[in-house]
Amino acid sequence: MIDFDAHLAPYAAHSSKSRGRRHAEPAAGSRSEFQRDRDRIIHSTAFRRLEYKTQVFLNHEGDLFRTRLTHSIEVAQIGRTLARSLRLNEDLVEATALSHDLGHTPFGHVGQDVLNECMKDYGGFEHNLQSLRVVDHLEEHYGAFDGLNLTFETREGILKHCSLANARQLGELGQRFIDKTQPSLEAQLTNLADEIAYNNHDIDDGLRSGLLTMKQMEEVDLFARLHRQVVQQYPGLPGRRELYETIRLMITAMTADLVEESCRLIKEAAPQSIDDVRAAPPLIRFSATMRAETTALKRFLYANLYRHFKVNRMRVKASRVIRELFDAFMADPVLLPFDYQVAGGDTHKQARKIADYIAGMTDRYAIREHKRIFSLDEL
Ligand code: MG
């Protein structure tokens, strides 16, 4: 039997001590429990859909923009680097990173906001909770159970936040939101790897799209400082390389800071097990200085990129597509594929099925489906 946990810190998530799966299964032998989770995620249908789901720019706006798939891979890459530095479980971080966005609707965050409004009388819609729903119920890959039957630890990492009302219905997984305790360090770390990934790749995508300019970027202290460093080291470098060098330094600065500050906090709290970690305050954190810099960067991206009028136009169009699809299906469930029609007229169940159907759509599928429902020319 391979010892998958030999190199891990005592406070890491150990595969041999996993709290297990909802449906008990024999061990895989050649793979740790979390490797197995990762493999199931990669083979899932929801994972392949991420290729055609928006991060910030719609999938068809350009071939080089991040999609939810490439974003998730970047989160896994940054997360694994951090995990290895801290002797945490890389496999668990990778599994969590690759599944953290599985429940995202088409068209990015606006999709979830609109669907949440549409679902307000039927229990609402949260993309985090939907990711969990995908891996627990919606995937249809196995004979013995619905979903992917992932370990408690991967599911804990997927559920970053959740309302108290929902937490009360989630049993042991929801308990930490009620008790206000922390998840594993791997979950805390993946959350911040997500932030490092999008804060940096959105700069690249923003500049590529022309919605941001290098001149504007100078408003961001961290960027300006590291950019100056690149210009000094490589005078006359072509713009794109200059940008990549700067972003590379930013990712390095953020990861180095996170490792240093987290090491300090872990040392101070001296957890001896994952249970100690769960009872302690958050131990994976940026230093106060870096937190201030990333907050400034986020504010900048929000004002200048996420709320750019061209992004706004796309967002408003996208929200219309989702709302009209939802309303049309609610008014006439017979328009739905047979699998999504609920017999017996239970409106709550029907609404949830419609939310599952819409959330599962890729950007282009949603656009096509909207045409099929509303245009006489489309079959
Ligand atoms: Mg993400």
mmCIF file with all atom_site columns, C-alpha atoms in Angstrom, residues 123-247:
data_model
loop_
_atom_site.group_PDB
_atom_site.id
_atom_site.type_symbol
_atom_site.label_atom_id
_atom_site.label_alt_id
_atom_site.label_comp_id
_atom_site.label_asym_id
_atom_site.label_entity_id
_atom_site.label_seq_id
_atom_site.pdbx_PDB_ins_code
_atom_site.Cartn_x
_atom_site.Cartn_y
_atom_site.Cartn_z
_atom_site.occupancy
_atom_site.B_iso_or_equiv
_atom_site.pdbx_formal_charge
_atom_site.auth_seq_id
_atom_site.auth_comp_id
_atom_site.auth_asym_id
_atom_site.auth_atom_id
_atom_site.pdbx_PDB_model_num
ATOM 1   C CA . GLY A 1 123 ? -35.009 28.686 -2.742  1.00 0.00 ? 123 GLY A CA 1
ATOM 2   C CA . GLY A 1 124 ? -32.683 30.977 -4.709  1.00 0.00 ? 124 GLY A CA 1
ATOM 3   C CA . PHE A 1 125 ? -29.566 30.116 -6.670  1.00 0.00 ? 125 PHE A CA 1
ATOM 4   C CA . GLU A 1 126 ? -25.924 30.205 -5.487  1.00 0.00 ? 126 GLU A CA 1
ATOM 5   C CA . HIS A 1 127 ? -23.186 29.093 -7.870  1.00 0.00 ? 127 HIS A CA 1
ATOM 6   C CA . ASN A 1 128 ? -21.140 27.631 -5.018  1.00 0.00 ? 128 ASN A CA 1
ATOM 7   C CA . LEU A 1 129 ? -24.008 25.504 -3.907  1.00 0.00 ? 129 LEU A CA 1
ATOM 8   C CA . GLN A 1 130 ? -24.670 24.592 -7.524  1.00 0.00 ? 130 GLN A CA 1
ATOM 9   C CA . SER A 1 131 ? -21.069 23.328 -7.882  1.00 0.00 ? 131 SER A CA 1
ATOM 10  C CA . LEU A 1 132 ? -21.791 21.039 -4.962  1.00 0.00 ? 132 LEU A CA 1
ATOM 11  C CA . ARG A 1 133 ? -25.108 20.002 -6.498  1.00 0.00 ? 133 ARG A CA 1
ATOM 12  C CA . VAL A 1 134 ? -23.289 19.089 -9.720  1.00 0.00 ? 134 VAL A CA 1
ATOM 13  C CA . VAL A 1 135 ? -20.784 16.796 -7.987  1.00 0.00 ? 135 VAL A CA 1
ATOM 14  C CA . ASP A 1 136 ? -23.322 15.406 -5.471  1.00 0.00 ? 136 ASP A CA 1
ATOM 15  C CA . HIS A 1 137 ? -26.390 14.902 -7.671  1.00 0.00 ? 137 HIS A CA 1
ATOM 16  C CA . LEU A 1 138 ? -26.374 16.069 -11.264 1.00 0.00 ? 138 LEU A CA 1
ATOM 17  C CA . GLU A 1 139 ? -23.482 14.203 -12.890 1.00 0.00 ? 139 GLU A CA 1
ATOM 18  C CA . GLU A 1 140 ? -24.631 10.881 -14.321 1.00 0.00 ? 140 GLU A CA 1
ATOM 19  C CA . HIS A 1 141 ? -21.538 8.722  -14.610 1.00 0.00 ? 141 HIS A CA 1
ATOM 20  C CA . TYR A 1 142 ? -21.835 5.875  -12.128 1.00 0.00 ? 142 TYR A CA 1
ATOM 21  C CA . GLY A 1 143 ? -24.037 2.851  -11.703 1.00 0.00 ? 143 GLY A CA 1
ATOM 22  C CA . ALA A 1 144 ? -24.197 2.893  -7.921  1.00 0.00 ? 144 ALA A CA 1
ATOM 23  C CA . PHE A 1 145 ? -24.904 6.565  -7.203  1.00 0.00 ? 145 PHE A CA 1
ATOM 24  C CA . ASP A 1 146 ? -25.844 9.970  -8.597  1.00 0.00 ? 146 ASP A CA 1
ATOM 25  C CA . GLY A 1 147 ? -23.060 12.541 -8.862  1.00 0.00 ? 147 GLY A CA 1
ATOM 26  C CA . LEU A 1 148 ? -19.339 11.867 -8.501  1.00 0.00 ? 148 LEU A CA 1
ATOM 27  C CA . ASN A 1 149 ? -19.356 10.743 -4.857  1.00 0.00 ? 149 ASN A CA 1
ATOM 28  C CA . LEU A 1 150 ? -16.364 12.911 -3.917  1.00 0.00 ? 150 LEU A CA 1
ATOM 29  C CA . THR A 1 151 ? -14.688 12.973 -0.508  1.00 0.00 ? 151 THR A CA 1
ATOM 30  C CA . PHE A 1 152 ? -15.875 15.232 2.298   1.00 0.00 ? 152 PHE A CA 1
ATOM 31  C CA . GLU A 1 153 ? -12.673 17.320 2.003   1.00 0.00 ? 153 GLU A CA 1
ATOM 32  C CA . THR A 1 154 ? -13.113 18.120 -1.700  1.00 0.00 ? 154 THR A CA 1
ATOM 33  C CA . ARG A 1 155 ? -16.779 18.963 -1.142  1.00 0.00 ? 155 ARG A CA 1
ATOM 34  C CA . GLU A 1 156 ? -15.809 21.139 1.827   1.00 0.00 ? 156 GLU A CA 1
ATOM 35  C CA . GLY A 1 157 ? -13.416 23.045 -0.445  1.00 0.00 ? 157 GLY A CA 1
ATOM 36  C CA . ILE A 1 158 ? -16.023 23.517 -3.179  1.00 0.00 ? 158 ILE A CA 1
ATOM 37  C CA . LEU A 1 159 ? -18.507 25.072 -0.776  1.00 0.00 ? 159 LEU A CA 1
ATOM 38  C CA . LYS A 1 160 ? -16.680 28.353 -0.152  1.00 0.00 ? 160 LYS A CA 1
ATOM 39  C CA . HIS A 1 161 ? -19.682 30.149 1.203   1.00 0.00 ? 161 HIS A CA 1
ATOM 40  C CA . CYS A 1 162 ? -23.322 29.449 1.655   1.00 0.00 ? 162 CYS A CA 1
ATOM 41  C CA . SER A 1 163 ? -26.301 31.055 3.358   1.00 0.00 ? 163 SER A CA 1
ATOM 42  C CA . LEU A 1 164 ? -27.282 29.897 6.841   1.00 0.00 ? 164 LEU A CA 1
ATOM 43  C CA . ALA A 1 165 ? -30.617 28.623 5.560   1.00 0.00 ? 165 ALA A CA 1
ATOM 44  C CA . ASN A 1 166 ? -28.859 26.416 3.017   1.00 0.00 ? 166 ASN A CA 1
ATOM 45  C CA . ALA A 1 167 ? -26.155 25.407 5.504   1.00 0.00 ? 167 ALA A CA 1
ATOM 46  C CA . ARG A 1 168 ? -28.827 23.953 7.799   1.00 0.00 ? 168 ARG A CA 1
ATOM 47  C CA . GLN A 1 169 ? -29.882 21.564 5.042   1.00 0.00 ? 169 GLN A CA 1
ATOM 48  C CA . LEU A 1 170 ? -26.388 20.342 4.227   1.00 0.00 ? 170 LEU A CA 1
ATOM 49  C CA . GLY A 1 171 ? -25.685 18.217 7.305   1.00 0.00 ? 171 GLY A CA 1
ATOM 50  C CA . GLU A 1 172 ? -22.026 17.895 8.315   1.00 0.00 ? 172 GLU A CA 1
ATOM 51  C CA . LEU A 1 173 ? -20.879 19.921 5.304   1.00 0.00 ? 173 LEU A CA 1
ATOM 52  C CA . GLY A 1 174 ? -22.982 22.923 6.323   1.00 0.00 ? 174 GLY A CA 1
ATOM 53  C CA . GLN A 1 175 ? -22.020 22.722 9.986   1.00 0.00 ? 175 GLN A CA 1
ATOM 54  C CA . ARG A 1 176 ? -19.004 25.023 9.718   1.00 0.00 ? 176 ARG A CA 1
ATOM 55  C CA . PHE A 1 177 ? -21.137 27.925 8.480   1.00 0.00 ? 177 PHE A CA 1
ATOM 56  C CA . ILE A 1 178 ? -23.355 27.502 11.533  1.00 0.00 ? 178 ILE A CA 1
ATOM 57  C CA . ASP A 1 179 ? -20.408 27.082 13.948  1.00 0.00 ? 179 ASP A CA 1
ATOM 58  C CA . LYS A 1 180 ? -18.365 29.750 12.110  1.00 0.00 ? 180 LYS A CA 1
ATOM 59  C CA . THR A 1 181 ? -15.289 27.512 11.925  1.00 0.00 ? 181 THR A CA 1
ATOM 60  C CA . GLN A 1 182 ? -12.737 27.179 9.101   1.00 0.00 ? 182 GLN A CA 1
ATOM 61  C CA . PRO A 1 183 ? -12.320 24.545 6.405   1.00 0.00 ? 183 PRO A CA 1
ATOM 62  C CA . SER A 1 184 ? -9.020  22.702 5.733   1.00 0.00 ? 184 SER A CA 1
ATOM 63  C CA . LEU A 1 185 ? -5.938  24.742 4.870   1.00 0.00 ? 185 LEU A CA 1
ATOM 64  C CA . GLU A 1 186 ? -6.195  23.278 1.367   1.00 0.00 ? 186 GLU A CA 1
ATOM 65  C CA . ALA A 1 187 ? -9.651  24.837 0.988   1.00 0.00 ? 187 ALA A CA 1
ATOM 66  C CA . GLN A 1 188 ? -8.474  28.183 2.381   1.00 0.00 ? 188 GLN A CA 1
ATOM 67  C CA . LEU A 1 189 ? -5.508  28.099 0.036   1.00 0.00 ? 189 LEU A CA 1
ATOM 68  C CA . THR A 1 190 ? -7.540  27.250 -3.085  1.00 0.00 ? 190 THR A CA 1
ATOM 69  C CA . ASN A 1 191 ? -9.778  30.203 -2.347  1.00 0.00 ? 191 ASN A CA 1
ATOM 70  C CA . LEU A 1 192 ? -6.792  32.560 -2.434  1.00 0.00 ? 192 LEU A CA 1
ATOM 71  C CA . ALA A 1 193 ? -5.217  30.811 -5.438  1.00 0.00 ? 193 ALA A CA 1
ATOM 72  C CA . ASP A 1 194 ? -8.498  31.615 -7.220  1.00 0.00 ? 194 ASP A CA 1
ATOM 73  C CA . GLU A 1 195 ? -8.089  35.272 -6.334  1.00 0.00 ? 195 GLU A CA 1
ATOM 74  C CA . ILE A 1 196 ? -4.428  35.383 -7.425  1.00 0.00 ? 196 ILE A CA 1
ATOM 75  C CA . ALA A 1 197 ? -5.355  33.728 -10.724 1.00 0.00 ? 197 ALA A CA 1
ATOM 76  C CA . TYR A 1 198 ? -8.209  36.036 -11.700 1.00 0.00 ? 198 TYR A CA 1
ATOM 77  C CA . ASN A 1 199 ? -6.637  39.259 -10.461 1.00 0.00 ? 199 ASN A CA 1
ATOM 78  C CA . ASN A 1 200 ? -3.692  38.605 -12.756 1.00 0.00 ? 200 ASN A CA 1
ATOM 79  C CA . HIS A 1 201 ? -5.311  37.037 -15.785 1.00 0.00 ? 201 HIS A CA 1
ATOM 80  C CA . ASP A 1 202 ? -7.990  39.703 -15.884 1.00 0.00 ? 202 ASP A CA 1
ATOM 81  C CA . ILE A 1 203 ? -5.254  42.318 -16.349 1.00 0.00 ? 203 ILE A CA 1
ATOM 82  C CA . ASP A 1 204 ? -3.958  40.372 -19.341 1.00 0.00 ? 204 ASP A CA 1
ATOM 83  C CA . ASP A 1 205 ? -7.444  39.859 -20.812 1.00 0.00 ? 205 ASP A CA 1
ATOM 84  C CA . GLY A 1 206 ? -8.400  43.473 -20.097 1.00 0.00 ? 206 GLY A CA 1
ATOM 85  C CA . LEU A 1 207 ? -5.391  44.776 -21.981 1.00 0.00 ? 207 LEU A CA 1
ATOM 86  C CA . ARG A 1 208 ? -5.797  42.267 -24.807 1.00 0.00 ? 208 ARG A CA 1
ATOM 87  C CA . SER A 1 209 ? -9.393  43.385 -25.313 1.00 0.00 ? 209 SER A CA 1
ATOM 88  C CA . GLY A 1 210 ? -8.333  47.031 -25.423 1.00 0.00 ? 210 GLY A CA 1
ATOM 89  C CA . LEU A 1 211 ? -10.732 47.901 -22.584 1.00 0.00 ? 211 LEU A CA 1
ATOM 90  C CA . LEU A 1 212 ? -7.743  48.615 -20.333 1.00 0.00 ? 212 LEU A CA 1
ATOM 91  C CA . THR A 1 213 ? -4.573  50.464 -21.305 1.00 0.00 ? 213 THR A CA 1
ATOM 92  C CA . MET A 1 214 ? -1.041  50.230 -19.911 1.00 0.00 ? 214 MET A CA 1
ATOM 93  C CA . LYS A 1 215 ? -1.293  53.883 -18.959 1.00 0.00 ? 215 LYS A CA 1
ATOM 94  C CA . GLN A 1 216 ? -4.364  53.186 -16.829 1.00 0.00 ? 216 GLN A CA 1
ATOM 95  C CA . MET A 1 217 ? -2.621  50.253 -15.199 1.00 0.00 ? 217 MET A CA 1
ATOM 96  C CA . GLU A 1 218 ? -0.084  52.649 -13.727 1.00 0.00 ? 218 GLU A CA 1
ATOM 97  C CA . GLU A 1 219 ? -2.822  53.673 -11.261 1.00 0.00 ? 219 GLU A CA 1
ATOM 98  C CA . VAL A 1 220 ? -2.309  50.317 -9.561  1.00 0.00 ? 220 VAL A CA 1
ATOM 99  C CA . ASP A 1 221 ? 0.694   50.665 -7.228  1.00 0.00 ? 221 ASP A CA 1
ATOM 100 C CA . LEU A 1 222 ? 1.772   47.038 -7.268  1.00 0.00 ? 222 LEU A CA 1
ATOM 101 C CA . PHE A 1 223 ? 1.587   46.875 -11.056 1.00 0.00 ? 223 PHE A CA 1
ATOM 102 C CA . ALA A 1 224 ? 3.372   50.219 -11.522 1.00 0.00 ? 224 ALA A CA 1
ATOM 103 C CA . ARG A 1 225 ? 6.190   49.221 -9.189  1.00 0.00 ? 225 ARG A CA 1
ATOM 104 C CA . LEU A 1 226 ? 6.858   45.845 -10.802 1.00 0.00 ? 226 LEU A CA 1
ATOM 105 C CA . HIS A 1 227 ? 6.410   47.260 -14.290 1.00 0.00 ? 227 HIS A CA 1
ATOM 106 C CA . ARG A 1 228 ? 9.156   49.800 -13.563 1.00 0.00 ? 228 ARG A CA 1
ATOM 107 C CA . GLN A 1 229 ? 11.358  46.947 -12.437 1.00 0.00 ? 229 GLN A CA 1
ATOM 108 C CA . VAL A 1 230 ? 10.780  45.111 -15.749 1.00 0.00 ? 230 VAL A CA 1
ATOM 109 C CA . VAL A 1 231 ? 11.477  48.228 -17.823 1.00 0.00 ? 231 VAL A CA 1
ATOM 110 C CA . GLN A 1 232 ? 14.734  48.736 -15.940 1.00 0.00 ? 232 GLN A CA 1
ATOM 111 C CA . GLN A 1 233 ? 15.823  45.156 -16.357 1.00 0.00 ? 233 GLN A CA 1
ATOM 112 C CA . TYR A 1 234 ? 14.770  44.852 -20.021 1.00 0.00 ? 234 TYR A CA 1
ATOM 113 C CA . PRO A 1 235 ? 14.765  48.278 -21.652 1.00 0.00 ? 235 PRO A CA 1
ATOM 114 C CA . GLY A 1 236 ? 12.946  48.376 -24.991 1.00 0.00 ? 236 GLY A CA 1
ATOM 115 C CA . LEU A 1 237 ? 11.142  45.050 -24.545 1.00 0.00 ? 237 LEU A CA 1
ATOM 116 C CA . PRO A 1 238 ? 8.085   44.676 -26.848 1.00 0.00 ? 238 PRO A CA 1
ATOM 117 C CA . GLY A 1 239 ? 4.826   45.540 -25.047 1.00 0.00 ? 239 GLY A CA 1
ATOM 118 C CA . ARG A 1 240 ? 3.357   42.080 -24.729 1.00 0.00 ? 240 ARG A CA 1
ATOM 119 C CA . ARG A 1 241 ? 6.528   40.619 -23.229 1.00 0.00 ? 241 ARG A CA 1
ATOM 120 C CA . GLU A 1 242 ? 6.787   43.587 -20.906 1.00 0.00 ? 242 GLU A CA 1
ATOM 121 C CA . LEU A 1 243 ? 3.258   42.874 -19.720 1.00 0.00 ? 243 LEU A CA 1
ATOM 122 C CA . TYR A 1 244 ? 3.847   39.161 -19.225 1.00 0.00 ? 244 TYR A CA 1
ATOM 123 C CA . GLU A 1 245 ? 7.048   39.851 -17.295 1.00 0.00 ? 245 GLU A CA 1
ATOM 124 C CA . THR A 1 246 ? 5.121   42.234 -15.038 1.00 0.00 ? 246 THR A CA 1
ATOM 125 C CA . ILE A 1 247 ? 2.280   39.777 -14.460 1.00 0.00 ? 247 ILE A CA 1
#
